[in-house]
Amino acid sequence: LFVEEYDMSLGKGLISVSMLTSGGFERPKPVLETPYHLSYPHVFEYEGTIWMIPESLQSRTVDLYRATSFPGGWVHEATLLQDIEASDATICRHGGLWWMFAATRSWLGSNWDTLSVFWASELTGPWQPHAGNPILVDHRCARPAGEFFRRDGALWRPAQDCSDGYGSGLAFCRIDTLDLQSVRQSVQSTVRLRDGKVQRGPHSMNRAGGIEVIDLYGAPL
C-alpha cells in the first residue's frame, strides 16, 4: 500500500509503502522523497513495468517514475506536464490513447472544483491538453480520488466530493464520453460518513489483487 507520509519536521510529504501481512499492515517505509511535497501516489502496471505518478504540485510538474526494484526502488522516467498546478493526476488507457484527469488551479482558483483532461499517444508523452479544458467546474465531482475502473462495460472513476469541505465524500462517476472532441461524466452515487461533530470523509478508493482500500480524511480514530 503506497501512501503519503507527512514528515512534520520537514513540513512536507513523501511517498512510503506499507506491506500487508497476515498480521495487518506493517509500519510504512519511505521509498520516494524529493525537495518538494509529494502525495497521492498513483501506481499502475503497463507492459510488465510498474509506474508511479505522485502529486508534485509544489514543483508545478507532473512526473512519471519507473520501478527498478519494486516496491522500494524508483527512478524518474519523464516529466509529463510542466508549469502547471495539477493535483491528483490519474491516468488510464481508453480508445487507443492515454488519458490523464487532474484537478487544476490557476491564479486564485481552487483545485477542489476544477477538472482538466490531457491525452497522449504514448505514456511518456508528449501530453496535450484537451480542447475542452477545463472539462468541469464542480466541487461535487471534479478532483480525482483513485484509479479508474471498469464496470458493466463502462469506464468509471472515483472523484472527491468537496461540497461540504475537503475530503467530505466520494462521488462515483461513469464516463459517458471520452474522446478528443468531448469528455462527459455522470455521477451515479455519492458516499459520505459522519461521526458526531467530527467529519471523517472517504477521501480516495483504489483496488488491486482483490483488495479494496478506502482512506478517510479527518481526525484520527
mmCIF file of C-alpha atoms in Angstrom:
data_model
loop_
_atom_site.group_PDB
_atom_site.id
_atom_site.type_symbol
_atom_site.label_atom_id
_atom_site.label_comp_id
_atom_site.label_asym_id
_atom_site.label_seq_id
_atom_site.Cartn_x
_atom_site.Cartn_y
_atom_site.Cartn_z
ATOM 1 C CA LEU A 1 0.000 0.000 0.000
ATOM 2 C CA PHE A 2 1.601 3.249 -1.166
ATOM 3 C CA VAL A 3 0.759 6.298 0.934
ATOM 4 C CA GLU A 4 1.688 9.899 1.538
ATOM 5 C CA GLU A 5 3.637 10.081 4.802
ATOM 6 C CA TYR A 6 3.882 13.601 6.154
ATOM 7 C CA ASP A 7 7.157 14.479 7.871
ATOM 8 C CA MET A 8 6.321 17.141 10.451
ATOM 9 C CA SER A 9 9.995 18.018 10.978
ATOM 10 C CA LEU A 10 10.447 18.784 7.277
ATOM 11 C CA GLY A 11 6.974 20.186 6.642
ATOM 12 C CA LYS A 12 6.402 18.084 3.534
ATOM 13 C CA GLY A 13 5.068 14.759 2.377
ATOM 14 C CA LEU A 14 6.974 11.822 0.935
ATOM 15 C CA ILE A 15 5.871 8.508 -0.534
ATOM 16 C CA SER A 16 6.072 5.452 1.704
ATOM 17 C CA VAL A 17 4.959 1.844 1.333
ATOM 18 C CA SER A 18 3.292 -0.427 3.884
ATOM 19 C CA MET A 19 3.337 -4.182 3.359
ATOM 20 C CA LEU A 20 0.162 -6.143 4.092
ATOM 21 C CA THR A 21 0.842 -9.318 6.075
ATOM 22 C CA SER A 22 -1.318 -11.813 7.910
ATOM 23 C CA GLY A 23 -0.979 -9.556 10.946
ATOM 24 C CA GLY A 24 -2.107 -6.422 9.145
ATOM 25 C CA PHE A 25 -0.218 -3.502 7.628
ATOM 26 C CA GLU A 26 3.409 -3.008 8.607
ATOM 27 C CA ARG A 27 4.892 0.352 9.556
ATOM 28 C CA PRO A 28 5.339 2.484 6.368
ATOM 29 C CA LYS A 29 8.846 2.752 4.936
ATOM 30 C CA PRO A 30 9.926 5.716 2.738
ATOM 31 C CA VAL A 31 10.511 4.878 -0.941
ATOM 32 C CA LEU A 32 10.456 8.267 -2.728
ATOM 33 C CA GLU A 33 11.413 11.710 -1.471
ATOM 34 C CA THR A 34 12.126 14.966 -3.305
ATOM 35 C CA PRO A 35 12.926 18.525 -2.142
ATOM 36 C CA TYR A 36 9.225 19.343 -2.543
ATOM 37 C CA HIS A 37 5.985 17.886 -1.166
ATOM 38 C CA LEU A 38 4.720 14.595 -2.628
ATOM 39 C CA SER A 39 1.322 12.983 -2.149
ATOM 40 C CA TYR A 40 -1.330 10.849 -3.925
ATOM 41 C CA PRO A 41 0.886 8.015 -5.236
ATOM 42 C CA HIS A 42 -0.861 6.793 -8.388
ATOM 43 C CA VAL A 43 0.728 3.373 -9.016
ATOM 44 C CA PHE A 44 -0.068 1.227 -12.059
ATOM 45 C CA GLU A 45 1.338 -1.521 -14.295
ATOM 46 C CA TYR A 46 1.891 -1.299 -18.036
ATOM 47 C CA GLU A 47 3.673 -3.804 -20.288
ATOM 48 C CA GLY A 48 5.282 -5.615 -17.387
ATOM 49 C CA THR A 49 6.635 -2.470 -15.702
ATOM 50 C CA ILE A 50 5.327 -0.760 -12.552
ATOM 51 C CA TRP A 51 4.954 3.020 -12.769
ATOM 52 C CA MET A 52 4.034 5.780 -10.343
ATOM 53 C CA ILE A 53 2.792 9.342 -10.714
ATOM 54 C CA PRO A 54 2.860 11.132 -7.344
ATOM 55 C CA GLU A 55 1.297 14.549 -6.934
ATOM 56 C CA SER A 56 4.062 17.173 -7.119
ATOM 57 C CA LEU A 57 2.020 20.368 -7.265
ATOM 58 C CA GLN A 58 4.698 22.419 -5.488
ATOM 59 C CA SER A 59 7.160 21.810 -8.332
ATOM 60 C CA ARG A 60 4.486 22.720 -10.928
ATOM 61 C CA THR A 61 5.106 19.439 -12.757
ATOM 62 C CA VAL A 62 3.502 16.044 -13.277
ATOM 63 C CA ASP A 63 6.275 13.440 -13.126
ATOM 64 C CA LEU A 64 6.431 9.767 -14.072
ATOM 65 C CA TYR A 65 8.591 7.312 -12.093
ATOM 66 C CA ARG A 66 9.568 3.758 -13.028
ATOM 67 C CA ALA A 67 10.100 0.953 -10.531
ATOM 68 C CA THR A 68 13.580 -0.544 -10.689
ATOM 69 C CA SER A 69 13.247 -2.662 -7.534
ATOM 70 C CA PHE A 70 9.621 -2.911 -6.519
ATOM 71 C CA PRO A 71 8.372 -1.637 -4.187
ATOM 72 C CA GLY A 72 11.336 0.358 -2.891
ATOM 73 C CA GLY A 73 13.346 1.489 -5.917
ATOM 74 C CA TRP A 74 12.149 4.279 -8.234
ATOM 75 C CA VAL A 75 13.790 6.399 -10.941
ATOM 76 C CA HIS A 76 12.446 9.494 -12.648
ATOM 77 C CA GLU A 77 11.416 8.493 -16.166
ATOM 78 C CA ALA A 78 9.787 11.615 -17.626
ATOM 79 C CA THR A 79 8.108 14.919 -16.857
ATOM 80 C CA LEU A 80 4.656 14.643 -18.405
ATOM 81 C CA LEU A 81 3.440 18.195 -17.764
ATOM 82 C CA GLN A 82 5.319 21.361 -16.846
ATOM 83 C CA ASP A 83 4.405 24.793 -15.479
ATOM 84 C CA ILE A 84 1.054 23.644 -14.145
ATOM 85 C CA GLU A 85 -0.549 23.262 -10.717
ATOM 86 C CA ALA A 86 -2.111 19.826 -11.090
ATOM 87 C CA SER A 87 -3.419 17.759 -8.180
ATOM 88 C CA ASP A 88 -4.070 14.030 -8.010
ATOM 89 C CA ALA A 89 -3.232 13.228 -11.644
ATOM 90 C CA THR A 90 -4.746 9.851 -12.561
ATOM 91 C CA ILE A 91 -4.341 8.159 -15.922
ATOM 92 C CA CYS A 92 -5.993 5.393 -17.908
ATOM 93 C CA ARG A 93 -5.826 3.890 -21.377
ATOM 94 C CA HIS A 94 -9.002 4.164 -23.447
ATOM 95 C CA GLY A 95 -9.762 4.123 -27.160
ATOM 96 C CA GLY A 96 -6.118 3.643 -28.107
ATOM 97 C CA LEU A 97 -4.936 6.738 -26.222
ATOM 98 C CA TRP A 98 -3.661 7.617 -22.766
ATOM 99 C CA TRP A 99 -5.852 9.961 -20.730
ATOM 100 C CA MET A 100 -4.933 11.977 -17.655
ATOM 101 C CA PHE A 101 -7.527 13.530 -15.334
ATOM 102 C CA ALA A 102 -6.236 16.109 -12.835
ATOM 103 C CA ALA A 103 -7.561 18.864 -10.616
ATOM 104 C CA THR A 104 -6.028 22.111 -11.828
ATOM 105 C CA ARG A 105 -5.735 25.591 -10.425
ATOM 106 C CA SER A 106 -4.916 28.929 -11.973
ATOM 107 C CA TRP A 107 -4.343 32.260 -10.242
ATOM 108 C CA LEU A 108 -6.717 32.400 -7.227
ATOM 109 C CA GLY A 109 -8.863 29.466 -8.305
ATOM 110 C CA SER A 110 -9.428 26.258 -6.353
ATOM 111 C CA ASN A 111 -8.163 22.773 -7.167
ATOM 112 C CA TRP A 112 -11.138 21.342 -5.315
ATOM 113 C CA ASP A 113 -13.577 22.041 -8.120
ATOM 114 C CA THR A 114 -11.767 22.247 -11.472
ATOM 115 C CA LEU A 115 -11.106 19.181 -13.640
ATOM 116 C CA SER A 116 -8.778 19.216 -16.640
ATOM 117 C CA VAL A 117 -8.006 16.350 -19.007
ATOM 118 C CA PHE A 118 -4.876 15.649 -21.059
ATOM 119 C CA TRP A 119 -4.104 12.992 -23.654
ATOM 120 C CA ALA A 120 -1.133 11.297 -25.297
ATOM 121 C CA SER A 121 -0.375 8.507 -27.752
ATOM 122 C CA GLU A 122 2.466 7.196 -25.575
ATOM 123 C CA LEU A 123 2.745 7.005 -21.813
ATOM 124 C CA THR A 124 5.843 9.195 -21.748
ATOM 125 C CA GLY A 125 4.208 11.800 -23.970
ATOM 126 C CA PRO A 126 4.074 14.300 -25.389
ATOM 127 C CA TRP A 127 0.883 15.106 -23.451
ATOM 128 C CA GLN A 128 -1.623 17.563 -24.860
ATOM 129 C CA PRO A 129 -4.406 19.491 -23.080
ATOM 130 C CA HIS A 130 -7.916 18.554 -24.111
ATOM 131 C CA ALA A 131 -9.558 21.147 -26.325
ATOM 132 C CA GLY A 132 -12.428 21.490 -23.851
ATOM 133 C CA ASN A 133 -10.348 22.290 -20.741
ATOM 134 C CA PRO A 134 -11.397 22.892 -18.095
ATOM 135 C CA ILE A 135 -13.728 19.962 -18.596
ATOM 136 C CA LEU A 136 -15.677 20.561 -15.407
ATOM 137 C CA VAL A 137 -16.023 23.118 -12.616
ATOM 138 C CA ASP A 138 -17.978 21.392 -9.840
ATOM 139 C CA HIS A 139 -16.773 20.818 -6.278
ATOM 140 C CA ARG A 140 -19.014 17.752 -6.013
ATOM 141 C CA CYS A 141 -17.238 15.569 -8.580
ATOM 142 C CA ALA A 142 -14.133 17.128 -10.128
ATOM 143 C CA ARG A 143 -10.968 16.242 -8.197
ATOM 144 C CA PRO A 144 -9.733 12.647 -8.792
ATOM 145 C CA ALA A 145 -9.950 10.198 -5.894
ATOM 146 C CA GLY A 146 -8.333 6.991 -7.150
ATOM 147 C CA GLU A 147 -7.862 4.562 -10.027
ATOM 148 C CA PHE A 148 -10.202 4.288 -12.968
ATOM 149 C CA PHE A 149 -12.122 1.005 -13.087
ATOM 150 C CA ARG A 150 -14.496 -0.762 -15.444
ATOM 151 C CA ARG A 151 -17.945 -1.958 -14.524
ATOM 152 C CA ASP A 152 -20.727 -3.298 -16.755
ATOM 153 C CA GLY A 153 -18.621 -2.436 -19.809
ATOM 154 C CA ALA A 154 -18.248 1.233 -18.835
ATOM 155 C CA LEU A 155 -15.274 3.241 -17.603
ATOM 156 C CA TRP A 156 -15.693 4.722 -14.120
ATOM 157 C CA ARG A 157 -13.694 6.939 -11.813
ATOM 158 C CA PRO A 158 -13.977 7.946 -8.165
ATOM 159 C CA ALA A 159 -13.920 11.706 -7.541
ATOM 160 C CA GLN A 160 -13.714 13.776 -4.383
ATOM 161 C CA ASP A 161 -16.923 15.401 -3.233
ATOM 162 C CA CYS A 162 -15.743 18.638 -1.599
ATOM 163 C CA SER A 163 -19.170 20.223 -1.354
ATOM 164 C CA ASP A 164 -19.026 20.026 2.447
ATOM 165 C CA GLY A 165 -15.303 20.695 2.711
ATOM 166 C CA TYR A 166 -12.151 18.955 1.549
ATOM 167 C CA GLY A 167 -12.385 15.187 1.788
ATOM 168 C CA SER A 168 -16.057 15.177 2.723
ATOM 169 C CA GLY A 169 -17.080 12.359 0.390
ATOM 170 C CA LEU A 170 -16.604 10.241 -2.708
ATOM 171 C CA ALA A 171 -18.559 10.519 -5.945
ATOM 172 C CA PHE A 172 -18.604 7.562 -8.318
ATOM 173 C CA CYS A 173 -18.671 8.868 -11.881
ATOM 174 C CA ARG A 174 -19.438 6.912 -15.035
ATOM 175 C CA ILE A 175 -17.506 8.182 -18.048
ATOM 176 C CA ASP A 176 -20.129 8.607 -20.763
ATOM 177 C CA THR A 177 -17.909 10.209 -23.426
ATOM 178 C CA LEU A 178 -14.116 10.328 -23.656
ATOM 179 C CA ASP A 179 -12.590 11.357 -26.949
ATOM 180 C CA LEU A 180 -10.689 14.261 -28.470
ATOM 181 C CA GLN A 181 -13.901 16.219 -29.022
ATOM 182 C CA SER A 182 -15.576 15.947 -25.621
ATOM 183 C CA VAL A 183 -15.451 14.477 -22.132
ATOM 184 C CA ARG A 184 -18.649 13.801 -20.226
ATOM 185 C CA GLN A 185 -19.317 12.021 -16.952
ATOM 186 C CA SER A 186 -22.383 11.375 -14.830
ATOM 187 C CA VAL A 187 -22.389 10.928 -11.056
ATOM 188 C CA GLN A 188 -24.118 7.658 -10.196
ATOM 189 C CA SER A 189 -23.690 7.663 -6.422
ATOM 190 C CA THR A 190 -22.056 9.607 -3.602
ATOM 191 C CA VAL A 191 -20.725 8.252 -0.305
ATOM 192 C CA ARG A 192 -20.264 10.294 2.874
ATOM 193 C CA LEU A 193 -19.604 9.396 6.502
ATOM 194 C CA ARG A 194 -20.462 11.281 9.672
ATOM 195 C CA ASP A 195 -19.351 10.701 13.248
ATOM 196 C CA GLY A 196 -20.978 13.243 15.527
ATOM 197 C CA LYS A 197 -19.412 16.672 15.017
ATOM 198 C CA VAL A 198 -16.123 15.223 13.698
ATOM 199 C CA GLN A 199 -16.197 14.612 9.983
ATOM 200 C CA ARG A 200 -14.211 11.728 8.561
ATOM 201 C CA GLY A 201 -14.958 11.603 4.882
ATOM 202 C CA PRO A 202 -13.909 8.881 2.439
ATOM 203 C CA HIS A 203 -11.058 10.569 0.575
ATOM 204 C CA SER A 204 -9.954 8.030 -2.055
ATOM 205 C CA MET A 205 -10.607 4.484 -3.231
ATOM 206 C CA ASN A 206 -8.325 2.024 -5.008
ATOM 207 C CA ARG A 207 -8.370 -1.701 -5.603
ATOM 208 C CA ALA A 208 -5.912 -4.293 -6.891
ATOM 209 C CA GLY A 209 -5.451 -8.034 -6.499
ATOM 210 C CA GLY A 210 -8.879 -8.445 -4.953
ATOM 211 C CA ILE A 211 -8.177 -5.920 -2.181
ATOM 212 C CA GLU A 212 -10.059 -2.621 -1.962
ATOM 213 C CA VAL A 213 -8.668 0.277 0.067
ATOM 214 C CA ILE A 214 -10.541 3.399 1.155
ATOM 215 C CA ASP A 215 -8.866 6.099 3.228
ATOM 216 C CA LEU A 216 -10.642 8.590 5.470
ATOM 217 C CA TYR A 217 -9.865 12.285 5.811
ATOM 218 C CA GLY A 218 -10.274 13.776 9.248
ATOM 219 C CA ALA A 219 -9.378 13.347 12.907
ATOM 220 C CA PRO A 220 -7.620 10.077 13.874
ATOM 221 C CA LEU A 221 -9.790 7.347 15.315
#
